[in-house]
Short mmCIF file of C-alpha atoms in Angstrom, two decimals:
data_model
loop_
_atom_site.label_atom_id
_atom_site.label_comp_id
_atom_site.label_asym_id
_atom_site.label_seq_id
_atom_site.Cartn_x
_atom_site.Cartn_y
_atom_site.Cartn_z
CA UNK A 1 125.99 125.68 39.50
CA UNK A 2 126.76 127.17 42.90
CA UNK A 3 127.61 123.91 44.69
CA UNK A 4 131.07 123.78 46.12
CA UNK A 5 133.00 120.84 44.61
CA UNK A 6 135.15 120.54 47.78
CA UNK A 7 132.04 119.98 49.87
CA UNK A 8 130.90 117.33 47.41
CA UNK A 9 134.23 115.56 47.56
CA UNK A 10 134.22 115.47 51.37
CA UNK A 11 130.64 114.20 51.30
CA UNK A 12 131.61 111.48 48.84
CA UNK A 13 134.34 110.30 51.19
CA UNK A 14 132.32 110.39 54.39
CA UNK A 15 129.14 109.10 52.75
CA UNK A 16 130.13 106.64 50.01
CA UNK A 17 126.52 105.41 49.80
CA UNK A 18 124.99 108.87 49.86
CA UNK A 19 122.73 110.01 52.67
CA UNK A 20 119.20 109.62 51.36
CA UNK A 21 118.80 105.93 52.28
CA UNK A 22 120.00 106.69 55.81
CA UNK A 23 117.96 109.85 56.25
CA UNK A 24 114.73 108.37 54.87
CA UNK A 25 115.21 105.17 56.88
CA UNK A 26 115.94 107.14 60.05
CA UNK A 27 112.86 109.32 59.61
CA UNK A 28 110.75 106.18 59.19
CA UNK A 29 112.27 104.59 62.32
CA UNK A 30 111.35 107.74 64.23
CA UNK A 31 107.89 107.79 62.65
CA UNK A 32 107.23 104.22 63.80
CA UNK A 33 108.11 105.14 67.38
CA UNK A 34 106.12 108.40 67.11
CA UNK A 35 102.97 106.60 65.89
CA UNK A 36 103.05 104.40 68.99
CA UNK A 37 103.81 107.30 71.31
CA UNK A 38 101.05 109.58 70.01
CA UNK A 39 98.49 106.79 70.16
CA UNK A 40 99.44 105.22 73.46
CA UNK A 41 101.84 107.46 75.37
CA UNK A 42 104.39 104.62 75.33
CA UNK A 43 107.98 105.44 74.51
CA UNK A 44 108.95 102.14 72.87
CA UNK A 45 112.33 100.45 72.85
CA UNK A 46 113.33 97.21 71.18
CA UNK A 47 115.52 95.58 73.83
CA UNK A 48 112.89 95.21 76.60
CA UNK A 49 111.33 92.53 74.34
CA UNK A 50 114.17 90.21 75.41
CA UNK A 51 113.28 90.35 79.10
CA UNK A 52 109.52 90.61 78.65
CA UNK A 53 109.49 87.50 76.44
CA UNK A 54 111.70 85.59 78.89
CA UNK A 55 108.95 86.13 81.49
CA UNK A 56 106.88 83.50 79.60
CA UNK A 57 109.46 80.79 80.25
CA UNK A 58 111.34 81.88 83.37
CA UNK A 59 110.17 82.57 86.89
CA UNK A 60 113.14 84.81 87.69
CA UNK A 61 111.85 87.83 89.61
CA UNK A 62 113.74 90.19 87.35
CA UNK A 63 111.48 89.39 84.38
CA UNK A 64 108.12 89.60 86.16
CA UNK A 65 107.97 93.39 86.03
CA UNK A 66 107.43 93.10 82.27
CA UNK A 67 104.48 90.70 82.35
CA UNK A 68 101.94 93.50 81.74
CA UNK A 69 103.66 94.66 78.56
CA UNK A 70 104.92 91.37 77.16
CA UNK A 71 102.08 90.74 74.70
CA UNK A 72 102.23 94.07 72.90
CA UNK A 73 106.04 93.93 72.85
CA UNK A 74 105.80 90.69 70.87
CA UNK A 75 103.42 92.42 68.44
CA UNK A 76 105.84 95.37 68.12
CA UNK A 77 108.73 92.99 67.38
CA UNK A 78 106.66 90.98 64.87
CA UNK A 79 105.88 94.30 63.21
CA UNK A 80 109.59 95.09 62.93
CA UNK A 81 110.29 91.69 61.32
CA UNK A 82 107.35 92.04 58.91
CA UNK A 83 108.15 95.66 58.02
CA UNK A 84 111.70 94.64 57.13
CA UNK A 85 110.32 91.69 55.15
CA UNK A 86 108.18 94.10 53.11
CA UNK A 87 111.35 96.01 52.26
CA UNK A 88 113.11 92.75 51.30
CA UNK A 89 110.29 91.76 48.93
CA UNK A 90 109.69 95.17 47.37
CA UNK A 91 113.20 96.67 47.12
CA UNK A 92 115.80 94.07 47.97
CA UNK A 93 114.56 91.39 45.59
CA UNK A 94 114.99 88.42 47.91
CA UNK A 95 116.79 87.36 51.04
CA UNK A 96 120.10 88.86 52.12
CA UNK A 97 122.53 87.21 54.54
CA UNK A 98 125.50 88.57 56.42
CA UNK A 99 129.11 87.48 56.00
CA UNK A 100 129.99 88.40 59.60
CA UNK A 101 131.30 85.26 61.35
CA UNK A 102 128.82 83.31 63.46
CA UNK A 103 130.94 83.53 66.59
CA UNK A 104 131.04 87.33 66.37
CA UNK A 105 127.24 87.39 66.09
CA UNK A 106 126.86 84.99 69.02
CA UNK A 107 129.38 86.56 71.41
CA UNK A 108 128.30 90.07 70.38
CA UNK A 109 124.68 89.06 70.91
CA UNK A 110 125.34 87.81 74.44
CA UNK A 111 127.11 91.09 75.34
CA UNK A 112 124.32 93.13 73.72
CA UNK A 113 121.75 91.12 75.70
CA UNK A 114 123.52 91.73 79.00
CA UNK A 115 124.51 95.32 78.27
CA UNK A 116 121.22 96.74 77.02
CA UNK A 117 119.34 95.35 80.01
CA UNK A 118 121.88 96.45 82.62
CA UNK A 119 122.20 99.82 80.85
CA UNK A 120 118.40 100.34 80.67
CA UNK A 121 118.16 100.73 76.91
CA UNK A 122 119.54 100.21 73.41
CA UNK A 123 119.91 102.12 70.18
CA UNK A 124 116.14 102.60 69.92
CA UNK A 125 115.17 103.15 73.57
CA UNK A 126 118.13 105.39 74.43
CA UNK A 127 119.27 106.39 70.96
CA UNK A 128 116.01 107.30 69.24
CA UNK A 129 113.39 107.78 71.97
CA UNK A 130 115.72 108.88 74.79
CA UNK A 131 117.74 111.35 72.74
CA UNK A 132 114.46 112.56 71.19
CA UNK A 133 113.19 113.44 74.64
CA UNK A 134 116.55 115.05 75.58
CA UNK A 135 116.98 112.63 78.48
CA UNK A 136 120.40 113.12 80.06
CA UNK A 137 120.48 109.46 81.13
CA UNK A 138 119.92 108.35 77.54
CA UNK A 139 122.51 110.74 76.13
CA UNK A 140 125.05 109.33 78.63
CA UNK A 141 124.03 105.80 77.66
CA UNK A 142 124.41 106.55 73.94
CA UNK A 143 127.86 108.06 74.48
CA UNK A 144 128.89 105.02 76.54
CA UNK A 145 127.89 102.47 73.90
CA UNK A 146 128.96 104.55 70.90
CA UNK A 147 132.49 105.12 72.21
CA UNK A 148 133.06 101.51 73.31
CA UNK A 149 131.57 100.22 70.05
CA UNK A 150 133.90 102.39 67.96
CA UNK A 151 136.93 101.31 70.01
CA UNK A 152 135.90 97.64 69.78
CA UNK A 153 135.26 97.75 66.04
CA UNK A 154 138.58 99.48 65.40
CA UNK A 155 140.47 96.89 67.48
CA UNK A 156 138.69 94.00 65.76
CA UNK A 157 139.54 95.49 62.35
CA UNK A 158 143.16 96.17 63.39
CA UNK A 159 143.49 92.52 64.42
CA UNK A 160 142.53 91.64 60.87
CA UNK A 161 139.30 89.83 61.75
CA UNK A 162 137.21 89.87 58.55
CA UNK A 163 134.43 89.67 58.00
CA UNK B 1 101.60 102.71 82.39
CA UNK B 2 98.84 101.19 84.44
CA UNK B 3 97.52 97.71 83.82
CA UNK B 4 96.85 97.88 80.12
CA UNK B 5 95.59 94.41 79.45
CA UNK B 6 92.18 94.82 81.09
CA UNK B 7 90.68 97.99 79.61
CA UNK B 8 92.58 98.30 76.39
CA UNK B 9 91.27 100.09 73.34
CA UNK B 10 90.57 97.64 70.47
CA UNK B 11 92.98 99.58 68.25
CA UNK B 12 95.86 99.37 70.75
CA UNK B 13 97.41 96.20 69.33
CA UNK B 14 96.81 97.17 65.64
CA UNK B 15 98.52 100.52 66.26
CA UNK B 16 101.52 98.89 67.93
CA UNK B 17 101.76 96.55 64.93
CA UNK B 18 101.58 99.50 62.51
CA UNK B 19 104.30 101.34 64.44
CA UNK B 20 106.47 98.22 64.40
CA UNK B 21 105.94 97.80 60.63
CA UNK B 22 107.09 101.37 59.92
CA UNK B 23 109.96 101.03 62.39
CA UNK B 24 111.19 97.77 60.84
CA UNK B 25 110.74 98.99 57.26
CA UNK B 26 112.83 102.05 58.19
CA UNK B 27 115.60 99.91 59.69
CA UNK B 28 115.69 97.80 56.53
CA UNK B 29 115.48 100.81 54.19
CA UNK B 30 118.39 102.50 55.99
CA UNK B 31 120.41 99.25 55.66
CA UNK B 32 121.05 99.38 59.43
CA UNK B 33 119.64 95.84 59.52
CA UNK B 34 122.87 94.74 57.84
CA UNK B 35 125.72 94.24 60.35
CA UNK B 36 128.28 95.20 57.69
CA UNK B 37 126.80 98.69 57.40
CA UNK B 38 127.01 99.23 61.17
CA UNK B 39 130.61 97.97 61.25
CA UNK B 40 131.54 100.30 58.36
CA UNK B 41 130.14 103.17 60.39
CA UNK B 42 132.04 102.21 63.53
CA UNK B 43 135.24 101.93 61.48
CA UNK B 44 134.67 105.47 60.09
CA UNK B 45 134.16 104.24 56.53
CA UNK B 46 130.58 105.48 56.16
CA UNK B 47 129.03 108.04 58.48
CA UNK B 48 125.55 107.65 57.03
CA UNK B 49 124.31 105.84 60.14
CA UNK B 50 124.39 109.14 62.05
CA UNK B 51 121.40 110.15 59.93
CA UNK B 52 119.48 107.08 61.06
CA UNK B 53 119.85 107.77 64.77
CA UNK B 54 119.50 111.54 64.65
CA UNK B 55 116.82 111.44 61.96
CA UNK B 56 114.85 109.07 64.15
CA UNK B 57 115.46 111.13 67.28
CA UNK B 58 114.33 114.30 65.46
CA UNK B 59 110.97 112.76 64.55
CA UNK B 60 110.35 111.31 68.01
CA UNK B 61 111.47 114.63 69.52
CA UNK B 62 108.79 116.49 67.55
CA UNK B 63 106.14 113.96 68.61
CA UNK B 64 107.22 114.23 72.28
CA UNK B 65 106.85 118.02 72.04
CA UNK B 66 103.59 118.19 70.10
CA UNK B 67 101.54 115.26 71.44
CA UNK B 68 101.00 116.70 74.96
CA UNK B 69 100.11 120.10 73.47
CA UNK B 70 97.59 118.78 70.96
CA UNK B 71 96.06 115.93 72.96
CA UNK B 72 95.17 115.83 76.62
CA UNK B 73 95.70 112.09 76.93
CA UNK B 74 96.85 109.30 74.64
CA UNK B 75 93.69 108.22 72.75
CA UNK B 76 94.25 104.46 73.01
CA UNK B 77 95.33 104.16 76.64
CA UNK B 78 94.00 107.26 78.36
CA UNK B 79 97.50 107.77 79.76
CA UNK B 80 99.04 111.20 80.07
CA UNK B 81 101.99 112.02 77.84
CA UNK B 82 104.79 111.82 80.33
CA UNK B 83 108.47 111.68 79.68
CA UNK B 84 109.56 108.23 80.68
CA UNK B 85 112.67 109.28 82.52
CA UNK B 86 115.15 106.57 83.34
CA UNK B 87 117.19 107.22 86.45
CA UNK B 88 120.88 107.73 85.94
CA UNK B 89 123.29 105.50 87.83
CA UNK B 90 126.48 103.56 87.25
CA UNK B 91 124.52 100.80 85.46
CA UNK B 92 123.79 103.14 82.54
CA UNK B 93 127.52 103.49 81.85
CA UNK B 94 128.54 99.92 82.72
CA UNK B 95 125.66 98.40 80.73
CA UNK B 96 126.20 100.85 77.89
CA UNK B 97 129.86 99.86 77.79
CA UNK B 98 129.05 96.14 77.66
CA UNK B 99 126.45 96.76 74.96
CA UNK B 100 129.01 98.81 73.03
CA UNK B 101 131.57 96.00 73.01
CA UNK B 102 128.90 93.62 71.71
CA UNK B 103 127.68 96.14 69.13
CA UNK B 104 131.24 96.81 67.93
CA UNK B 105 132.04 93.10 67.70
CA UNK B 106 128.89 92.01 65.87
CA UNK B 107 127.39 95.12 64.26
CA UNK B 108 124.04 94.13 65.72
CA UNK B 109 121.64 95.80 68.16
CA UNK B 110 118.19 94.52 69.19
CA UNK B 111 115.86 96.41 66.82
CA UNK B 112 118.17 95.97 63.86
CA UNK B 113 118.53 92.26 64.65
CA UNK B 114 114.75 91.69 64.45
CA UNK B 115 114.70 93.65 61.18
CA UNK B 116 117.65 91.62 59.91
CA UNK B 117 115.63 88.45 60.33
CA UNK B 118 112.93 90.15 58.24
CA UNK B 119 115.30 90.83 55.33
CA UNK B 120 116.06 87.10 55.23
CA UNK B 121 119.31 87.06 57.22
CA UNK B 122 119.05 83.66 58.88
CA UNK B 123 122.62 83.94 60.21
CA UNK B 124 121.28 86.61 62.58
CA UNK B 125 119.70 83.81 64.64
CA UNK B 126 123.16 83.44 66.24
CA UNK B 127 122.91 87.02 67.47
CA UNK B 128 119.27 86.72 68.51
CA UNK B 129 120.02 83.54 70.47
CA UNK B 130 122.96 85.29 72.08
CA UNK B 131 120.81 88.28 73.06
CA UNK B 132 118.23 86.10 74.81
CA UNK B 133 121.04 84.20 76.55
CA UNK B 134 122.65 87.47 77.68
CA UNK B 135 119.34 88.95 78.84
CA UNK B 136 118.63 85.75 80.76
CA UNK B 137 122.05 85.72 82.39
CA UNK B 138 121.68 89.29 83.67
CA UNK B 139 118.11 88.57 84.81
CA UNK B 140 119.20 85.46 86.69
CA UNK B 141 122.12 87.30 88.26
CA UNK B 142 120.07 90.37 89.23
CA UNK B 143 117.24 88.25 90.61
CA UNK B 144 119.80 86.52 92.85
CA UNK B 145 121.32 89.77 94.07
CA UNK B 146 117.96 91.46 94.69
CA UNK B 147 116.85 88.44 96.75
CA UNK B 148 120.03 88.64 98.82
CA UNK B 149 119.60 92.38 99.23
CA UNK B 150 115.95 93.21 99.91
CA UNK B 151 116.37 96.95 99.29
CA UNK B 152 113.63 98.28 97.01
CA UNK B 153 114.90 97.95 93.45
CA UNK B 154 114.14 100.89 91.18
CA UNK B 155 112.28 99.74 88.09
CA UNK B 156 113.71 101.10 84.90
#
């Protein structure tokens, strides 16, 4: 054995669930985006679906720019739901629900909805596709949401809000 | 992206569905579809999520590099492989900051929220409803301001 036990200990602390589930999942997330890009030239993000779908029910001028892409964005999102459902059936063995309080999900959701659209992207558009294309705008966006998310989560935890 | 709805390849929609399936399966497999896992990451209790974002970015990065070299145009749209560059302005930081507060509070981002519904997490409907409400609020507000100020708005 030539593995360094110190390295293993550090890894066990930083990665209590190991890394394979994260690495394999991340590669698949990237593969999904890559399949669409190679076939269509579209660099897909998940948050534009919110605005493009709102264009069906709202006449606000802001949403009309997404009319041309709104149908395939619904298909993309349905694919995400179904792909996750396949995982749930095959590996998870049934439904899983979160313990995070409903008001955190709701308030957080509203802020996510405002923020991703004002900030031109989310964890997939900026984080996966934008960083993948070395876009300086996306790297700045990722840093902005990563830092504020860490600060927010630490404050929420320090205030003793669980779960 | 020109008008795609008129002269679309018959495999366009099936390919988007396939990409979404792989994307969503990956989000579920990585457990990022569970808000608790994201919150553990943000609280420095499990750094595994770094592998999700950078693993994903590595694969898309390779496809962004190779696709234009191997193919002249995208087979299903006829579009050239261009980098879709978003312009940088204050909105990227302000919006990113607002998104970050929401992400840190709830552990949920758009793609992961759709995937969370897929793994049976009905509670996530609170977050999904909130996201549509938030996206509508900013759209309403920005439609008002762009009407008041008729300067050409840059599409992102």
